[in-house]
One Martini backbone bead per residue (centre of mass of N, CA, C, O) as a GRO file, in nm:
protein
  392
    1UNK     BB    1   1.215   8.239   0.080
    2UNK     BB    2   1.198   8.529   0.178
    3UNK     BB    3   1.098   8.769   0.400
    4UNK     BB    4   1.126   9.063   0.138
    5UNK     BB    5   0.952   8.884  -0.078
    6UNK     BB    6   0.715   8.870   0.010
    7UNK     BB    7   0.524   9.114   0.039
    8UNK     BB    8   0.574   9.128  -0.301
    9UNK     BB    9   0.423   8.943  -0.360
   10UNK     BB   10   0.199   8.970  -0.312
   11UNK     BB   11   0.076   9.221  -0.412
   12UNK     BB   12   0.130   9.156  -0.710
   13UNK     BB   13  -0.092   8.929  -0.700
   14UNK     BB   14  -0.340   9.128  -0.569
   15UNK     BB   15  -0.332   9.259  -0.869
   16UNK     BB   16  -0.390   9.062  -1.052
   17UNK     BB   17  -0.662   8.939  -0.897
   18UNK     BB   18  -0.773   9.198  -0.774
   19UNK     BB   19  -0.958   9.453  -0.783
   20UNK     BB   20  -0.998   9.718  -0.704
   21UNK     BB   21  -1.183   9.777  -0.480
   22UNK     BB   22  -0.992   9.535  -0.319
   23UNK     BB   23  -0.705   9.590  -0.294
   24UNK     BB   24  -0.768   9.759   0.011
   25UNK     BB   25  -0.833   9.511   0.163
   26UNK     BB   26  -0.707   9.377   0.458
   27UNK     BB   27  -0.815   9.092   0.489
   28UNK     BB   28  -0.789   8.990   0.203
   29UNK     BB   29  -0.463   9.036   0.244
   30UNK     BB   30  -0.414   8.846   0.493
   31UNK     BB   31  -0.514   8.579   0.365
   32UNK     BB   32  -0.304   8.583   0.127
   33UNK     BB   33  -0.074   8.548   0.335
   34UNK     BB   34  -0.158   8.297   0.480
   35UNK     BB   35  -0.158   8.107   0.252
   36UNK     BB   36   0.134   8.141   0.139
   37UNK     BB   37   0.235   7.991   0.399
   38UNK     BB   38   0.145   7.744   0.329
   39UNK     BB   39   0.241   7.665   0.081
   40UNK     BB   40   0.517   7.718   0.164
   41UNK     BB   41   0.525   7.442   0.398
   42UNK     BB   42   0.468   7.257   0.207
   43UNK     BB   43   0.692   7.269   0.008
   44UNK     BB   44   0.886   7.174   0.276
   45UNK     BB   45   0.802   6.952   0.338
   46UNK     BB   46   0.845   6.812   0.030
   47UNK     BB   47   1.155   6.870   0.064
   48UNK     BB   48   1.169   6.685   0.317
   49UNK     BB   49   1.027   6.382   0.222
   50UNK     BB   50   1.252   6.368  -0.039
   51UNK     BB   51   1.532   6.337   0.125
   52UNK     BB   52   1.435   6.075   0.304
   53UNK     BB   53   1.379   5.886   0.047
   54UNK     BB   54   1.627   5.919  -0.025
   55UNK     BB   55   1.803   5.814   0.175
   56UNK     BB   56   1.594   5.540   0.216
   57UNK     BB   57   1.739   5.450  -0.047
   58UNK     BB   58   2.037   5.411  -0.005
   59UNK     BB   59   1.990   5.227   0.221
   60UNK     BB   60   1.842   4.995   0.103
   61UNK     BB   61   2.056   4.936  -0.079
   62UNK     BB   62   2.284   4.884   0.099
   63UNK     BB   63   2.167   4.619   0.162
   64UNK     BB   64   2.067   4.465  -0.065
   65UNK     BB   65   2.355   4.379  -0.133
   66UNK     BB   66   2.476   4.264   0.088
   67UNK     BB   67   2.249   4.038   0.068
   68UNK     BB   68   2.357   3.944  -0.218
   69UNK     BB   69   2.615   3.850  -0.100
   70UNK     BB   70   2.518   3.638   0.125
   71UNK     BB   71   2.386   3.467  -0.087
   72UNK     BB   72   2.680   3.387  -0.230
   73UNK     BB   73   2.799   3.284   0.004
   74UNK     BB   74   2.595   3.061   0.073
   75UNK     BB   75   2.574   2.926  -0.141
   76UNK     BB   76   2.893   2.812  -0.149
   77UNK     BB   77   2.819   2.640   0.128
   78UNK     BB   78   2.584   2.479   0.006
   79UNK     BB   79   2.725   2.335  -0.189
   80UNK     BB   80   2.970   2.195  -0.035
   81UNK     BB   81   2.800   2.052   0.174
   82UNK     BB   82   2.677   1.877  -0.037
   83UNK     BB   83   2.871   1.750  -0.153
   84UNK     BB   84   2.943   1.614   0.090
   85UNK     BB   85   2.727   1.462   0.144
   86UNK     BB   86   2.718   1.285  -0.114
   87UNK     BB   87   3.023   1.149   0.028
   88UNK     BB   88   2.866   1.011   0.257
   89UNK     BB   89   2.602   0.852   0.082
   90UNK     BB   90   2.871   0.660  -0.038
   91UNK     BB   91   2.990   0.586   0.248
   92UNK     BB   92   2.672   0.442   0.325
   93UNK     BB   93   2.623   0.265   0.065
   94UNK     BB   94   2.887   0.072   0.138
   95UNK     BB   95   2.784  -0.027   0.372
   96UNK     BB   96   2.508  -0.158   0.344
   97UNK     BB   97   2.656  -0.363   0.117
   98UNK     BB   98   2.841  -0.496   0.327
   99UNK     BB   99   2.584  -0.594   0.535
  100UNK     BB  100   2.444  -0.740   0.336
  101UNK     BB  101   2.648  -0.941   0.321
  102UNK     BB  102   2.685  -1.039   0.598
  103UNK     BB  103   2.417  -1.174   0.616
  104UNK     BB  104   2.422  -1.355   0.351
  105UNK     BB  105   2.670  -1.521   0.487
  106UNK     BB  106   2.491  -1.611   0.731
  107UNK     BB  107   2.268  -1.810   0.538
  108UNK     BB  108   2.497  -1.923   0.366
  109UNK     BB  109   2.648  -2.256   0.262
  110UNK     BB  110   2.719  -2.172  -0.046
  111UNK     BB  111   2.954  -2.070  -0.233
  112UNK     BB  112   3.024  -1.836  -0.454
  113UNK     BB  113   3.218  -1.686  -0.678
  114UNK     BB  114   3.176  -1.394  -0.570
  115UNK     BB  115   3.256  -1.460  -0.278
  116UNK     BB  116   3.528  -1.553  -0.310
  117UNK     BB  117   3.646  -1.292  -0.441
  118UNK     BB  118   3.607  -1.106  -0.197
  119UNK     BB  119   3.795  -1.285  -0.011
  120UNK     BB  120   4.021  -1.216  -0.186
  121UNK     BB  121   4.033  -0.921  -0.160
  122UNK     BB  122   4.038  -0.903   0.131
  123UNK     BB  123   4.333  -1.057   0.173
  124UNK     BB  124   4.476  -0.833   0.008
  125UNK     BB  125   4.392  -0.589   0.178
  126UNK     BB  126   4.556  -0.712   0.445
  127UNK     BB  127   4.804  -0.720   0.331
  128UNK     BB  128   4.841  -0.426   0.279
  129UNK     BB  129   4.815  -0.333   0.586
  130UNK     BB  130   5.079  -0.495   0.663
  131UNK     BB  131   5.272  -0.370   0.490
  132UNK     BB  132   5.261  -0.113   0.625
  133UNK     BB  133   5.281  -0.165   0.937
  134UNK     BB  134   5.570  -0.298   0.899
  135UNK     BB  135   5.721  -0.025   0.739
  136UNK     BB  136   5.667   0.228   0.998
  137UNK     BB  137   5.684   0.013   1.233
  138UNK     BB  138   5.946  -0.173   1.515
  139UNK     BB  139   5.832  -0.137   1.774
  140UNK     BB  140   5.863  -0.245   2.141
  141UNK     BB  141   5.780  -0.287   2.469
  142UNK     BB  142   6.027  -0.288   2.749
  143UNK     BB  143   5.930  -0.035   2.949
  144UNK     BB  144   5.858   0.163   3.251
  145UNK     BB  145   6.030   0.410   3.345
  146UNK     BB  146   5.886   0.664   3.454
  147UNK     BB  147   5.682   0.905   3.706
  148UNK     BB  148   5.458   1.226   3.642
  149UNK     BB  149   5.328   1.441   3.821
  150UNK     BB  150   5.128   1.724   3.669
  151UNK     BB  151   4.838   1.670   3.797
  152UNK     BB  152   4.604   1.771   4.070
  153UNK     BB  153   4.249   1.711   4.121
  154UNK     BB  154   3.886   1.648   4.164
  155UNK     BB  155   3.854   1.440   3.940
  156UNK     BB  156   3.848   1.087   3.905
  157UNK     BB  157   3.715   1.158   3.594
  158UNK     BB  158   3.904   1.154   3.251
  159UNK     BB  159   4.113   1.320   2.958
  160UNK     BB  160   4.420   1.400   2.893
  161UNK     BB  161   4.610   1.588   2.588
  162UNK     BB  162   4.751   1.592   2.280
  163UNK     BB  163   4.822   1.658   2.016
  164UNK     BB  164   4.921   1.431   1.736
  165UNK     BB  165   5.134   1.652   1.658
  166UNK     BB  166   5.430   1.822   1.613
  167UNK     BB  167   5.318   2.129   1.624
  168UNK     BB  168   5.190   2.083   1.903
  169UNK     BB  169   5.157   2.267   2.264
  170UNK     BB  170   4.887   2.166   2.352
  171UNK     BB  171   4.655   2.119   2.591
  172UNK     BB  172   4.379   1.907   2.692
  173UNK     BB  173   4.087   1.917   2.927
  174UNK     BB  174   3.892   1.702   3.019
  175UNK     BB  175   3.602   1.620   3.222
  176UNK     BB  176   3.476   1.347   3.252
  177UNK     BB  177   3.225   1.069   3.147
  178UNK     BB  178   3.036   1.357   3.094
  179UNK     BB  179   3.050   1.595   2.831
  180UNK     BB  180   3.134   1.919   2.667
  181UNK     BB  181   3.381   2.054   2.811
  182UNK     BB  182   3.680   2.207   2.648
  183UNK     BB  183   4.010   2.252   2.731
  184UNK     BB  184   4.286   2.508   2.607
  185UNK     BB  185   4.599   2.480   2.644
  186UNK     BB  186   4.925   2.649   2.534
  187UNK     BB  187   5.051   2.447   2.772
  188UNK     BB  188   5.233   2.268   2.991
  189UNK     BB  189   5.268   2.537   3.199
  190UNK     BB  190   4.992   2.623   3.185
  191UNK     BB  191   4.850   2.382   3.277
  192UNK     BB  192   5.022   2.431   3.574
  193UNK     BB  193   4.929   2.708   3.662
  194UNK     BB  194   4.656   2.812   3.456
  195UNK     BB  195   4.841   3.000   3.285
  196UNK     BB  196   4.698   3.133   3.120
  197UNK     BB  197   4.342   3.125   3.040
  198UNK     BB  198   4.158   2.925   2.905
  199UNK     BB  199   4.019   2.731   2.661
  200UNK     BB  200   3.678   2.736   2.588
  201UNK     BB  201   3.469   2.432   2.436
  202UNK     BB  202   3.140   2.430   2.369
  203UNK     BB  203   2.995   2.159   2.248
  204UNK     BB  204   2.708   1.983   2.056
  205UNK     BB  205   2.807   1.756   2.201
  206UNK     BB  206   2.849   1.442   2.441
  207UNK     BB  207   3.044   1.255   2.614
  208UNK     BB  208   3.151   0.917   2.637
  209UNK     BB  209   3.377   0.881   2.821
  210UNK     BB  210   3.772   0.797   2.876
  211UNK     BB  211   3.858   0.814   2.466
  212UNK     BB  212   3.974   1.035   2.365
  213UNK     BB  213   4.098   1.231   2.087
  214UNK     BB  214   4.384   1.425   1.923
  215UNK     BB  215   4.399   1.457   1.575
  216UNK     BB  216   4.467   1.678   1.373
  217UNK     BB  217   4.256   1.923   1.496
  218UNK     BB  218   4.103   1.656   1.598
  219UNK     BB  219   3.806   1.541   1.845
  220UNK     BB  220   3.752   1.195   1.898
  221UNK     BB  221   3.427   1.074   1.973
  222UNK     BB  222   3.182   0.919   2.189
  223UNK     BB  223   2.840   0.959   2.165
  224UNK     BB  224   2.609   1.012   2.393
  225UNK     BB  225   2.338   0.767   2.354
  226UNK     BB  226   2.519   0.585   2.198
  227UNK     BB  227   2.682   0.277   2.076
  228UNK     BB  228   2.858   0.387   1.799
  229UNK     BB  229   2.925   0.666   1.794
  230UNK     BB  230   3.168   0.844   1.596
  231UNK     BB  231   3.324   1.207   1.637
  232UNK     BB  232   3.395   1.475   1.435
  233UNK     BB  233   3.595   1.763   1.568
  234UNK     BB  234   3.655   2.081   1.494
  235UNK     BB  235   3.805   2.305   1.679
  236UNK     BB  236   3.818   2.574   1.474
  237UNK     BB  237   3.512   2.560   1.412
  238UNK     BB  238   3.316   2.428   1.606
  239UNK     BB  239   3.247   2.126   1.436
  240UNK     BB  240   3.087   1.921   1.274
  241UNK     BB  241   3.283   1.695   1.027
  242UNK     BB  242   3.144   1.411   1.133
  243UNK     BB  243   3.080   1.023   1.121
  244UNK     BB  244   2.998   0.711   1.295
  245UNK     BB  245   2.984   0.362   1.257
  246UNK     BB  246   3.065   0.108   1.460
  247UNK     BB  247   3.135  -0.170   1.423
  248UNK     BB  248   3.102  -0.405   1.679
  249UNK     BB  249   2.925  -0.199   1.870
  250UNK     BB  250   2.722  -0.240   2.159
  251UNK     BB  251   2.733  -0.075   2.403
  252UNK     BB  252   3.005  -0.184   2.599
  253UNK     BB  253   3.226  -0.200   2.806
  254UNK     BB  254   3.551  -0.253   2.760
  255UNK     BB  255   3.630  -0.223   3.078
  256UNK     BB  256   3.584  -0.364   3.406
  257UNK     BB  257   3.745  -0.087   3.545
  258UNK     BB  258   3.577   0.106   3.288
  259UNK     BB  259   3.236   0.136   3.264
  260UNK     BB  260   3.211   0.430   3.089
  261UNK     BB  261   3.391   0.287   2.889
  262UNK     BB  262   3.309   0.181   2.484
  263UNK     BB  263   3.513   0.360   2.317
  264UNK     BB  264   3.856   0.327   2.269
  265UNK     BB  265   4.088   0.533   2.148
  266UNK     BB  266   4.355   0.585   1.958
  267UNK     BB  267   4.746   0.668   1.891
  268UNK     BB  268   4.968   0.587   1.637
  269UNK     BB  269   5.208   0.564   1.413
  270UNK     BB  270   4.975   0.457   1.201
  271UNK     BB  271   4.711   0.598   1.374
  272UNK     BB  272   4.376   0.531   1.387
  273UNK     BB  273   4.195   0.387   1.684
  274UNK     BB  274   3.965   0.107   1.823
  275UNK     BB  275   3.818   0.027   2.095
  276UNK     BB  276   3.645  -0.280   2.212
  277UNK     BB  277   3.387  -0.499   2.254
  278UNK     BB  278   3.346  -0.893   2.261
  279UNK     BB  279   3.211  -1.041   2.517
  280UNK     BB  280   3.601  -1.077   2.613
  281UNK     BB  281   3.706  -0.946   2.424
  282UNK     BB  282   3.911  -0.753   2.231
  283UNK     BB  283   3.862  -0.510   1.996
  284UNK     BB  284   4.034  -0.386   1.674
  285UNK     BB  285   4.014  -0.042   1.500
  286UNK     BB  286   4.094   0.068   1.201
  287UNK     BB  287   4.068   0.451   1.110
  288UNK     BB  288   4.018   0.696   0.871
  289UNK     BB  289   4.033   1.000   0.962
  290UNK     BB  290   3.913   1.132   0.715
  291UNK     BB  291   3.659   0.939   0.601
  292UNK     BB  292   3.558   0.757   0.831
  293UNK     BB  293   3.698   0.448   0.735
  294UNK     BB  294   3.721   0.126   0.745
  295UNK     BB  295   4.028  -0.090   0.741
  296UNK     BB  296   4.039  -0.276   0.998
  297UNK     BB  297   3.993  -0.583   1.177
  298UNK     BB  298   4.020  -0.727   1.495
  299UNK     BB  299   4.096  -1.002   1.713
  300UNK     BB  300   4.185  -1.073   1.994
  301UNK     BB  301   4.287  -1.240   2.327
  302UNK     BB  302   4.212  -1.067   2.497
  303UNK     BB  303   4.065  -0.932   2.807
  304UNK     BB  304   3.833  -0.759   3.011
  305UNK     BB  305   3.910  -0.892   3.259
  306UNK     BB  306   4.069  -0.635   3.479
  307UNK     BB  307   4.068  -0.450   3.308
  308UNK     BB  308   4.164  -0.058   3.297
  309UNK     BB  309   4.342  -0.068   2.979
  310UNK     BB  310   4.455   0.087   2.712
  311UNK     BB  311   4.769   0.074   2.412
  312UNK     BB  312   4.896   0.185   2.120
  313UNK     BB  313   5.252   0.040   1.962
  314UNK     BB  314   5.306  -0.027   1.631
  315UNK     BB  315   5.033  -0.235   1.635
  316UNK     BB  316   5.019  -0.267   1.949
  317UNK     BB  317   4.873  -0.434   2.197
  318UNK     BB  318   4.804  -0.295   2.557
  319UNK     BB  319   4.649  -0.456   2.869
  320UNK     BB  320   4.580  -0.341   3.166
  321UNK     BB  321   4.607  -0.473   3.511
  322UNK     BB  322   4.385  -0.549   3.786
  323UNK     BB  323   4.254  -0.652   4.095
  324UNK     BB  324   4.281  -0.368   4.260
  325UNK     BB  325   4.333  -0.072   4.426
  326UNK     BB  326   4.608  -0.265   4.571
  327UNK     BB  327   4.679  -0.341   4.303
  328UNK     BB  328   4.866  -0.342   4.026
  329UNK     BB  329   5.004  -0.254   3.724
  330UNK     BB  330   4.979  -0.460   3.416
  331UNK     BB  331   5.117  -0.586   3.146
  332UNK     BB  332   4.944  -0.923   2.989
  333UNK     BB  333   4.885  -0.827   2.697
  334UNK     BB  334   4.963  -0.903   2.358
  335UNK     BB  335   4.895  -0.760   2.070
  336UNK     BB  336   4.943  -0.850   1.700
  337UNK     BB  337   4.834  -0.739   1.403
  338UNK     BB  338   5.117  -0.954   1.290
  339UNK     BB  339   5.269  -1.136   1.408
  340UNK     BB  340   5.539  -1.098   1.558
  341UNK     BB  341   5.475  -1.111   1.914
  342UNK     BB  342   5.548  -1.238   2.135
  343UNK     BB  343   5.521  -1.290   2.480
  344UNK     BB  344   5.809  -1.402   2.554
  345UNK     BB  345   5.944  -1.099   2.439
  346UNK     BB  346   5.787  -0.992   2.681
  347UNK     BB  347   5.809  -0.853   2.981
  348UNK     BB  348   5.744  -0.730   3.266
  349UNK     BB  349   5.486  -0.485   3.300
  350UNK     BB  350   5.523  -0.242   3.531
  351UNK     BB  351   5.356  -0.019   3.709
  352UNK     BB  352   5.375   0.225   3.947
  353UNK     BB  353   5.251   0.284   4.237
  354UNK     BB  354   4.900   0.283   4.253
  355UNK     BB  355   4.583   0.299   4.415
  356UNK     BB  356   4.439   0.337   4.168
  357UNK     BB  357   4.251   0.346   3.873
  358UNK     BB  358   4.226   0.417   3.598
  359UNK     BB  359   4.080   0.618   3.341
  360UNK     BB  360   4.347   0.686   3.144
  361UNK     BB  361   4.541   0.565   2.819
  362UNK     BB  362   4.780   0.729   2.615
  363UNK     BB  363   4.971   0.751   2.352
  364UNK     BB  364   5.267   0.926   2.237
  365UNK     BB  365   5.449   0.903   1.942
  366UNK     BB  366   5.605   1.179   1.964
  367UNK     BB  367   5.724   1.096   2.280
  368UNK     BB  368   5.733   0.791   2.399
  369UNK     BB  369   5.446   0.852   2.615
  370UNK     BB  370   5.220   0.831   2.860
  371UNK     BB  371   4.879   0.921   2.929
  372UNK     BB  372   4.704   0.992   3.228
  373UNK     BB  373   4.471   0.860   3.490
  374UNK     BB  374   4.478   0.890   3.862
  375UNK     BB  375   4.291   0.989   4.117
  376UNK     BB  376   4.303   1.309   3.981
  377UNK     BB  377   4.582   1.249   3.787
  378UNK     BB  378   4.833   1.361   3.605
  379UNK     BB  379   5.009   1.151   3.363
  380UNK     BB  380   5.380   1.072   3.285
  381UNK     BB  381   5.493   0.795   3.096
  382UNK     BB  382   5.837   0.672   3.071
  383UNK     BB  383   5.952   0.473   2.764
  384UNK     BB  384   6.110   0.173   2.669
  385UNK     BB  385   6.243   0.071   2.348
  386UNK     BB  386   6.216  -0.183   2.064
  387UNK     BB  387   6.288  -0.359   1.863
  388UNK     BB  388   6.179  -0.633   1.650
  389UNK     BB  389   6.212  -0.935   1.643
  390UNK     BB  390   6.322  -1.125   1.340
  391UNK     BB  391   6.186  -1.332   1.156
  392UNK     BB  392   6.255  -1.634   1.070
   0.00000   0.00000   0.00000
């Protein structure tokens, strides 16, 4: 309402309203002038907390719309998690089965029906994971070619590798034998320079020992404070994608020489191994990165006594050996999962003299060359192999 139609307005009102004697009275006119102003901002202040209230509704929808979306993306997270827990409670239950198997038949004096056939599928099952190894690899190591050292810390105990995938130039750098804290350098050559700066991955749980391996995108470590849980983490989510219970490991240092590590992860032409030990054997145990299911389990002859590390060649243990400090270092036991390679095949495989005890050896089938660490030193061992001889 204008300034020039109020006193209008009131006037005529005050014709309708007041007696005619009223009518020139200037109070009874100024007080109706001073009314018509309240109603008037009356009115002014409800069309304004009209308008305030359709925005903060309509702020309100589009609140509650996003919510609803992220409820359906929640939802959508929700059912995929149970589904995979569902598929981990099936082969959690399959172990249980299994572990009550073998409970049963170390109690049980004769065998039945039952048991015979269990054992007759372990057998088939076993003869096919030899066909598979016999045919997808048949190298064996014949010596180790040189040695360079491609960067020295001030660490003593370590971790470092690239991811075991033919399109990664990754390099992966562990610190010590308990961390949670993971670098990735963009190549061998930021590796060595520093630069650019590396990218910083802190776990949600810390590695034990320095048997790390990075395959496939996927970083597998023995989870500290545990005697056998093996992590399954995603990388690129940084999120645990997995875990498993190593049987037959009992947290014992699996190398005398590196009582730190008590499961020593590997990678080789066949996929993933872990190494680890019961009484003074290595055992070596074959494992699906998938499923993160035992597919099969071997007991050495080898010693873990003056042991100082291991590593998986085309399904061959290598087992390098120190008496000491200052004295060589050595692969002198050599165990073939096929029982192709005999001792007398391999010749004396000593590696160049380091000062020091390894604290890691890891080999890179696709590279044909061992990651280590000694005293602070990462290195690379490049190695000559040569075909198995033929069975007769």
């Amino acid at each position: 309402m204008t300034a020039q139609l109020r006193p209008f307005l009131v006037l005529c009102l005050m014709n309708l309203l007041l007696q005619p004697q009223d009518a020139q009275d200037p109070d009874m006119v100024r007080y109706i002038y001073r009314r018509f102003q309240i109603l008037e901002q009356g009115l002014e202040k409800c069309r304004q907390d009209t308008r305030a209230y359709i925005q903060e509704y309509q702020e309100f929808s589009k609140k509650v719309s996003a919510d609803l979306e992220r409820c359906h993306l929640y939802k959508t997270e929700y059912k995929s998690e149970v589904d995979h827990l569902g598929g981990r409670v099936e082969r959690a239950q399959r172990e249980i089965d299994y572990l009550e198997y073998i409970r049963t038949s170390e109690t049980c004096i004769e065998e039945d029906k039952m048991v015979m056939e269990k054992q007759i599928k372990d057998s088939e099952e076993k003869q096919k994971v030899r066909t598979l190894l016999n045919t997808s690899c048949d190298n064996m190591l014949m010596g180790i070619k040189s040695m360079k050292i491609v960067k020295t810390t001030r660490d003593t105990h370590g971790c470092w590798m690239k991811d075991v995938n033919k399109d990664s130039n990754k390099i992966y750098f562990l610190s010590g034998s308990r961390n949670s804290t993971l670098w990735e350098f963009a190549n061998m050559k930021a590796f060595m320079e520093g630069k650019p700066t590396p990218r910083k991955l802190v776990l949600m749980l810390s590695w034990q020992g320095t048997g790390q391996v990075i395959y496939q995108g996927f970083l597998f470590f023995h989870s500290h404070g545990t005697p056998n849980e093996i992590i399954k983490y995603n990388l690129q989510k940084k999120s645990v994608e997995d875990r498993m219970l190593l049987p037959g490991s009992h947290g014992r240092p699996v190398y005398q020489h590196a009582p730190w590590t008590h499961i020593d992860l590997a990678v080789d032409e066949h996929g993933l191994w872990a190494i680890h030990t019961e009484l003074d054997h290595l055992i070596i145990t074959k494992i699906d990165p998938e499923t993160m299911a035992v597919e099969d389990t071997w007991t050495s002859f080898c010693s873990n006594r003056d042991a100082e590390g291991a590593f998986l060649l085309c399904g061959v243990l290598y087992v390098v050996y120190s008496r000491g400090r200052q004295s060589s270092h050595i692969i002198n036991c050599v165990f073939d999962v096929l029982g192709a390679i005999n001792k007398q095949d391999i010749p004396t495989l000593v590696f160049p003299k380091r000062q020091r005890i390894h604290s890691m050896i890891h080999y890179n089938p696709h590279e044909k060359q061992l990651y280590a660490w000694n005293d602070g030193s990462q290195i690379i061992y490049k190695l000559q192999t040569q075909r198995k001889q033929a069975e007769p």
